[in-house]
Coordinates of C-alpha atoms in Angstrom, one line a residue:
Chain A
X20 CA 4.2 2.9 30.6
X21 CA 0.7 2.5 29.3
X22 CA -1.3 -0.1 30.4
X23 CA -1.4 -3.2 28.0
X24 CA -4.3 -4.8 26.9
X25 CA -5.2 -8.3 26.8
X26 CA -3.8 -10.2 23.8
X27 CA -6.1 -12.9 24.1
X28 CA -8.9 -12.5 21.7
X29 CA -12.6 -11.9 22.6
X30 CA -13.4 -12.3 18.9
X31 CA -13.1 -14.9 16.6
X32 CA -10.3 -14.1 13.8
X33 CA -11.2 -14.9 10.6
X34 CA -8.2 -15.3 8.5
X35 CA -7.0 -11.5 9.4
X36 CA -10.1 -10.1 6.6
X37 CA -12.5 -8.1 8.2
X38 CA -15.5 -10.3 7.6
X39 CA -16.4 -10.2 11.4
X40 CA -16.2 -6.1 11.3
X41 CA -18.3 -3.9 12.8
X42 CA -18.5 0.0 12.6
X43 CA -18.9 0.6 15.8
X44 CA -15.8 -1.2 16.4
X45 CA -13.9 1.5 14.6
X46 CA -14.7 3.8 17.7
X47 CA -14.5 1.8 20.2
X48 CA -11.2 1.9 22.9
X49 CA -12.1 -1.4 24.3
X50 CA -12.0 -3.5 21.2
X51 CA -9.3 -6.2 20.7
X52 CA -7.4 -5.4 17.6
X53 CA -5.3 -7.8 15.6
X54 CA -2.2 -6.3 14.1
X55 CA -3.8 -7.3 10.4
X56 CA -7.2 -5.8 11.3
X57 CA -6.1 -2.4 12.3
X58 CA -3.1 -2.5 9.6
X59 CA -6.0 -2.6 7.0
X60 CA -8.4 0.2 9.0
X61 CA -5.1 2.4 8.6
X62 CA -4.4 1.8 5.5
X63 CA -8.1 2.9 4.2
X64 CA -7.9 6.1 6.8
X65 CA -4.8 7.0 4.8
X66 CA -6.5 6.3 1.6
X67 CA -9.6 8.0 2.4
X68 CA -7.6 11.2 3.4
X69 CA -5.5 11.3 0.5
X70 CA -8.3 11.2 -1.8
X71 CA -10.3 14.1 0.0
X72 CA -7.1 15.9 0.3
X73 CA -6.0 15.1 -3.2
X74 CA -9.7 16.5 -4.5
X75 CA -9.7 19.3 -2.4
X76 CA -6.4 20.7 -2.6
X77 CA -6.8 20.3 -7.0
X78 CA -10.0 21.8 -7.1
X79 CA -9.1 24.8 -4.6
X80 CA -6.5 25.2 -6.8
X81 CA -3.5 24.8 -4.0
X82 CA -0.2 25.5 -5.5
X83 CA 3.4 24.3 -3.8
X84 CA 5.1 21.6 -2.6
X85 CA 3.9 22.4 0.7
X86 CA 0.7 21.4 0.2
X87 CA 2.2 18.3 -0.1
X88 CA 3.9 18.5 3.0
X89 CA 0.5 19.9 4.5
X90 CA -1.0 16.5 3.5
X91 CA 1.6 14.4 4.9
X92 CA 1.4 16.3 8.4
X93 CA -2.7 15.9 8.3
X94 CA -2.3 12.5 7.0
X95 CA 0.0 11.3 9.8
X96 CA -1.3 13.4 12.6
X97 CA -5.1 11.6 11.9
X98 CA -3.7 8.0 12.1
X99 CA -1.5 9.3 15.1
X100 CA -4.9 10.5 16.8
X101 CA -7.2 7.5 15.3
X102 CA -5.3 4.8 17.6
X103 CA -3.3 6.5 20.1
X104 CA -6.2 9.1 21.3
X105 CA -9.6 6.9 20.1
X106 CA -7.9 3.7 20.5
X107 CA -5.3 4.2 22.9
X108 CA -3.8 0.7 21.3
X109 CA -0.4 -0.1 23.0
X110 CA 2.1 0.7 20.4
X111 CA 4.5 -1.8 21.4
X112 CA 2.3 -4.6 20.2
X113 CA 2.2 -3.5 17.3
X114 CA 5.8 -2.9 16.0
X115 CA 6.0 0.9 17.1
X116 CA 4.6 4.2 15.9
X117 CA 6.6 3.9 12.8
X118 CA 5.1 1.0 11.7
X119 CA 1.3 1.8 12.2
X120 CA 2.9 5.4 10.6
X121 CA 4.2 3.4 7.9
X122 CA 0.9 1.3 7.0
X123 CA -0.5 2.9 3.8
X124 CA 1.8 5.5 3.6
X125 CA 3.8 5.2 0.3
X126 CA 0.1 4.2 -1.6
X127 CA -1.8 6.7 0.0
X128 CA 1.3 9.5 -1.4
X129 CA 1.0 8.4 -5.2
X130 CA -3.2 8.4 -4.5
X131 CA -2.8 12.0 -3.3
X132 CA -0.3 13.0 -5.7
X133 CA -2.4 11.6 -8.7
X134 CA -5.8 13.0 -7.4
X135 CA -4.2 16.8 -6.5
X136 CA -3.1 16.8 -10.0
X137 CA -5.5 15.1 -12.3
X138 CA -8.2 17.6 -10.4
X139 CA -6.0 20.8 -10.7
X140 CA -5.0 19.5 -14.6
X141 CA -8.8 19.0 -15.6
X142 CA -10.5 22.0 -13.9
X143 CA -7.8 24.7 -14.2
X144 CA -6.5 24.6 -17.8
Chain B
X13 CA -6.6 10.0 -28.7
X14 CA -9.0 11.0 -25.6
X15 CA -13.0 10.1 -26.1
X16 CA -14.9 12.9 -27.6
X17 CA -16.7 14.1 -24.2
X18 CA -13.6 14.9 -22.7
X19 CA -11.6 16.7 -25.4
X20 CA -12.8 19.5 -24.2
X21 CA -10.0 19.2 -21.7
X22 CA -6.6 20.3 -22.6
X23 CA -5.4 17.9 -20.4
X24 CA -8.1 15.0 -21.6
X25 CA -5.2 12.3 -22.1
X26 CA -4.7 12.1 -18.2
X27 CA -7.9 11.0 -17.7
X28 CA -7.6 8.1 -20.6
X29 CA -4.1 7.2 -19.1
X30 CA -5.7 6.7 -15.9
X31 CA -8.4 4.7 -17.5
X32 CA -6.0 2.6 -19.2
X33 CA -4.0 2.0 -16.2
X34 CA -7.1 0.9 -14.1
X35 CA -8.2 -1.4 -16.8
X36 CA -4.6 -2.6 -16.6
X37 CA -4.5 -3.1 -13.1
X38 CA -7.6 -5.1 -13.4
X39 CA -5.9 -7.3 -15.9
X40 CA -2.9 -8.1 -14.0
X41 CA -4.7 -9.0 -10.7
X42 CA -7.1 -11.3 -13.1
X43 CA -3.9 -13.0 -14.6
X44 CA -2.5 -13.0 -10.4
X45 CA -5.7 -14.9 -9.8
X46 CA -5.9 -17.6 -12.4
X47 CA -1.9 -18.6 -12.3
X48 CA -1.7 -18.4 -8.1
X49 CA -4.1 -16.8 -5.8
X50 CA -7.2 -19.3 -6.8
X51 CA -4.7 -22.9 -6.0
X52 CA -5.2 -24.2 -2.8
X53 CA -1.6 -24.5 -2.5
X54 CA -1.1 -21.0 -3.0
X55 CA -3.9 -20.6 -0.4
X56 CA -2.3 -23.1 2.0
X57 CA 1.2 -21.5 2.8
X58 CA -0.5 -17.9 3.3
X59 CA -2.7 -19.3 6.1
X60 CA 0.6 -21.3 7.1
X61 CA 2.6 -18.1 7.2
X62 CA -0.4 -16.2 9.1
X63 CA -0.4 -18.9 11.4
X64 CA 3.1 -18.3 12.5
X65 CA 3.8 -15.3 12.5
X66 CA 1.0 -15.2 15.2
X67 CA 2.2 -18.0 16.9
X68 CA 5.6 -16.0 17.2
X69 CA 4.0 -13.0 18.0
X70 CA 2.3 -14.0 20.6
X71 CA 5.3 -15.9 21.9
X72 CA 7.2 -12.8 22.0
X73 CA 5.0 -10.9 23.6
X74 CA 3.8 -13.8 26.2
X75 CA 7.3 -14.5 27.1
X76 CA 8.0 -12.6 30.6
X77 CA 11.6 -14.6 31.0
X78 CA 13.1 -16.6 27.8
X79 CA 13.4 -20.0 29.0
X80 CA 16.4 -21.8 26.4
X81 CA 13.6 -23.9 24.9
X82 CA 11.3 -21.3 24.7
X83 CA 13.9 -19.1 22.6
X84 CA 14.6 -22.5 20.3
X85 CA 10.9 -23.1 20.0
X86 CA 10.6 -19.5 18.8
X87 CA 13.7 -20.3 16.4
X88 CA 12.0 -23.5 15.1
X89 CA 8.9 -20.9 14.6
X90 CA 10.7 -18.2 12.7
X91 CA 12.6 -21.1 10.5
X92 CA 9.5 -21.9 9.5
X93 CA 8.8 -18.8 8.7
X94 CA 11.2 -18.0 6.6
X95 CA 11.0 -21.2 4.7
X96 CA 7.0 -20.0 3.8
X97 CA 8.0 -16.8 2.7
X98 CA 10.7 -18.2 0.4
X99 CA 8.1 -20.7 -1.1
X100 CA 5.5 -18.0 -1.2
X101 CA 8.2 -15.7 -3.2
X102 CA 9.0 -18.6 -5.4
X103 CA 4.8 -18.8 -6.1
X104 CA 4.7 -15.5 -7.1
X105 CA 7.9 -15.5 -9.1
X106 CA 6.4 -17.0 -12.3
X107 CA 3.0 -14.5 -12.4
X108 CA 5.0 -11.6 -11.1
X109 CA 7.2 -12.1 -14.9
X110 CA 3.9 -12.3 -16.6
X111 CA 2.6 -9.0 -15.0
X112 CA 5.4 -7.5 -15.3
X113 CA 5.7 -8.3 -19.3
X114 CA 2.3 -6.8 -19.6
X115 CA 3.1 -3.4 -17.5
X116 CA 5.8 -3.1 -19.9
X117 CA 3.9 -3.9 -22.9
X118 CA 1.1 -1.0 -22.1
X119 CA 4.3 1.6 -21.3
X120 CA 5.2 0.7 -24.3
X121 CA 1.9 1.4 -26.2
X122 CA 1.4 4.7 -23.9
X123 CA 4.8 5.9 -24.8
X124 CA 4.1 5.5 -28.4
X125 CA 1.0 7.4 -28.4
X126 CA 2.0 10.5 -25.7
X127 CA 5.8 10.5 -26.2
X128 CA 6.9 14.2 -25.6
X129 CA 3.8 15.8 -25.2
X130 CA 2.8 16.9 -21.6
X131 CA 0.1 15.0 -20.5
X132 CA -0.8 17.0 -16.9
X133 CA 0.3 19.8 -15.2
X134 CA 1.8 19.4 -12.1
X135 CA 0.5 21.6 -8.9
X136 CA 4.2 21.4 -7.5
X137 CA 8.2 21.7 -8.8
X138 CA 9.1 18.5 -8.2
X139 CA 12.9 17.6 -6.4
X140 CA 15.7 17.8 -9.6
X141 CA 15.6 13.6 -9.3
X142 CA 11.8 13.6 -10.0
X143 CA 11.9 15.7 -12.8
X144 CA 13.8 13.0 -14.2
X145 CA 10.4 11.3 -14.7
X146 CA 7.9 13.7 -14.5
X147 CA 9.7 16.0 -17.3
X148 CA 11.1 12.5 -19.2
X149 CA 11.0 13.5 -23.0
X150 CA 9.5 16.5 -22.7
X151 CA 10.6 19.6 -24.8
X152 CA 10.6 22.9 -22.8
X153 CA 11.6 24.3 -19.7
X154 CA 8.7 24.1 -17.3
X155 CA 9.1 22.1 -14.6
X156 CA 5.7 21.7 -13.7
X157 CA 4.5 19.7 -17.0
X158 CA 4.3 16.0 -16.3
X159 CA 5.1 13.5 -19.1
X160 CA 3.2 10.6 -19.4
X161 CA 5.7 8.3 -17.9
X162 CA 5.0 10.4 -14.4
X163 CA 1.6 10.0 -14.3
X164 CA 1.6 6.1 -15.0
X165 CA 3.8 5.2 -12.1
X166 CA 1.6 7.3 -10.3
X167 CA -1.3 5.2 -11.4
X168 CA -0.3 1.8 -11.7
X169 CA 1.6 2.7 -7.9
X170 CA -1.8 3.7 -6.1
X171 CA -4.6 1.9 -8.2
X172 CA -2.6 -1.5 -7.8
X173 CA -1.8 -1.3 -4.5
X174 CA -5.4 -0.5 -3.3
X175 CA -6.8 -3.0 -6.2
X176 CA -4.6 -5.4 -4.3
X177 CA -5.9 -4.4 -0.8
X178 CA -9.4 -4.4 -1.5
X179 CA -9.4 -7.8 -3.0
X180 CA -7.4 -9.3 -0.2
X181 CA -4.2 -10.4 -2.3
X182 CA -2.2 -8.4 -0.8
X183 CA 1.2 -10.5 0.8
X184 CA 0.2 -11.7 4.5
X185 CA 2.7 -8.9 6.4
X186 CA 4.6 -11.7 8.4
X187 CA 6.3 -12.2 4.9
X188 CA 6.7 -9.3 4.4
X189 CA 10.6 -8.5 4.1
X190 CA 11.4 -12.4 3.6
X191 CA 12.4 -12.5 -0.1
X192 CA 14.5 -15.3 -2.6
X193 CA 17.0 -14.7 -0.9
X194 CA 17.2 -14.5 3.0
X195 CA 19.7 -12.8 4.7
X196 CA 21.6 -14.6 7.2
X197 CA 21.0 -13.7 10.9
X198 CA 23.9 -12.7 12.4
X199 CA 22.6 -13.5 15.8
X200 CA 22.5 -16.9 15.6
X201 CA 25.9 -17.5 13.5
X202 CA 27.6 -16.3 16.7

C-alpha cells in the first residue's frame, strides 16, 4: 500500500475555489490537495484535451468511431498519469480511480464530440 | 439563416446553432444567478454542505477504530447532510423550471427554423440508439448527417456544464447524489 499523505492542510482552503492556486502547484508531488481542488484541475485537463483532440482530429480529417475511442483511451490515460505518476495522490482519499476517472468525463465527451465535428463539418464540406 | 460571412459554409447553420446555444447558456446561468446563486441563503447551505462533507471526510478517514459515538457522530454528520442537500435541491427546484422553460422555448425556435435539414456531418456512424437523435427528422439514408436536435444537446451538454464550472455554480460534490427524494439507508433500518 502506498504511503498516505498527510490530510492535514498546509494551506489555507478557501471555500474549495482555486483562489490560493499556484502553477507550480500543478507539478508538484508534495502539494496537499483537497478533493474539490484537484476535482476542478481534472476536470479542466479533460476539457483541455478534448478540445485539442476535438480540433485536431476535425481538421486532420479523422474518420471512425475509433477515433473516439482513441480520445477516450488518451483522455483517461493523461488524468491516470497526471495524479498517479506526477502526483502520486493516494487514490483512496479520494473516492478511487473511478471517481477522479469519472471527474469531467461525460462534459469533456459532448466538448470533444462537438469540436471533432463542427471542425470536420466546416473545413471538409 | 447563417450570417453572411459564413454562408460560404455548407454547413454555416452549425456554427449559428452553437452561437445560439452559448448565448443561451449565458442566459440561463444569468437567470440561475438573480433567482438563487446571488441570496445569502442560497450561499449559506453550500458553505454548510462543504463544511460537512469535510467534516465527515475527514472523520472517515481519521477514524483508525469506530468508537460507537464516533460512528453516531458521523451519523448526526451525514443527517445533516442530507437534510442540506434536500434544501439545496428544493432552492434550485424553482429556477431549474424556469431554465428549463427557456431550453425548451429555443428548441422550439431551432426546430422551427432547421427541422429536417442536416445541419453537420458527423465524422462517425453513431450506435442505432443515437441515430435516434442525431438522424431525428431527417430525410435520407445517411447515417452520418446530424439533425439539429444532435448538435444542440451536444452544445447546451458541454457549454453549460463548463459555463457552470468556470463560474463556480456548479453543485458543491458532497450533494452530489442527494436529491428530493432520499433513499433510505438500508444500513441503519437494520
Amino acid at each position: 500500500m502506498k504511503e498516505k499523505k498527510s490530510v492535514k492542510p498546509s494551506l489555507k482552503h478557501q471555500s474549495g475555489h482555486v483562489s490560493s492556486f499556484k502553477f507550480a502547484k500543478l507539478f508538484d508531488p508534495e502539494a496537499f490537495w483537497d478533493k474539490d481542488q484537484l476535482g476542478d484541475v481534472l476536470h479542466w485537463i479533460r476539457q483541455i484535451v478534448a478540445l485539442v483532440c476535438g480540433l485536431l482530429w476535425g481538421s486532420i480529417p479523422l474518420v471512425g468511431g475509433i477515433w473516439l475511442v482513441l480520445f477516450l483511451l488518451i483522455s483517461s490515460g493523461i488524468i491516470y498519469g497526471y495524479y498517479a505518476i506526477i502526483l502520486k495522490v493516494d487514490e483512496e482519499e479520494f473516492g478511487g480511480h473511478g471517481s477522479l476517472l469519472q471527474e469531467g468525463l461525460f462534459a469533456s465527451i459532448t466538448l470533444f464530440l462537438l469540436a471533432w465535428t463542427l471542425v470536420y463539418s466546416l473545413a471538409h464540406f | 439563416m447563417a450570417t453572411p460571412s459564413f454562408s460560404a459554409f455548407k454547413y454555416s447553420d452549425s456554427i449559428t446553432i452553437a452561437g445560439i446555444s452559448f448565448f443561451t447558456a449565458i442566459v440561463c446561468e444569468a437567470i440561475s444567478w438573480l433567482l438563487i446563486y446571488r441570496r445569502t441563503s442560497y450561499k449559506s447551505l453550500k458553505s454548510a454542505i462543504d463544511k460537512a462533507s469535510k467534516k465527515l471526510e475527514t472523520m472517515k478517514t481519521d477514524s483508525t477504530a469506530l468508537r460507537k459515538s464516533k460512528t453516531k457522530k458521523i451519523d448526526r454528520v451525514e443527517t445533516s447532510l442530507k437534510e442540506s442537500s434536500r434544501d439545496l435541491s428544493l432552492f434550485k427546484f424553482k429556477s431549474g423550471a424556469v431554465v428549463a422553460l427557456i431550453l425548451f422555448a429555443v428548441f422550439g425556435f431551432l426546430n422551427s427554423l432547421y427541422e429536417g435539414k442536416a445541419v453537420a456531418k458527423l465524422p462517425f456512424v453513431p450506435l442505432r440508439i443515437v441515430q435516434k437523435m442525431s438522424h431525428r427528422g431527417l430525410q435520407g439514408e445517411d447515417p452520418t448527417d446530424c439533425s439539429m436536435a444532435f448538435l444542440y444537446f451536444l452544445c447546451s451538454i458541454s457549454i453549460r456544464t463548463n459555463l457552470q464550472k468556470f463560474l463556480g455554480f456548479s453543485p458543491p460534490r458532497g450533494a452530489a447524489g442527494a436529491g428530493l427524494f432520499p433513499v433510505p439507508d438500508a444500513s441503519k433500518t437494520n
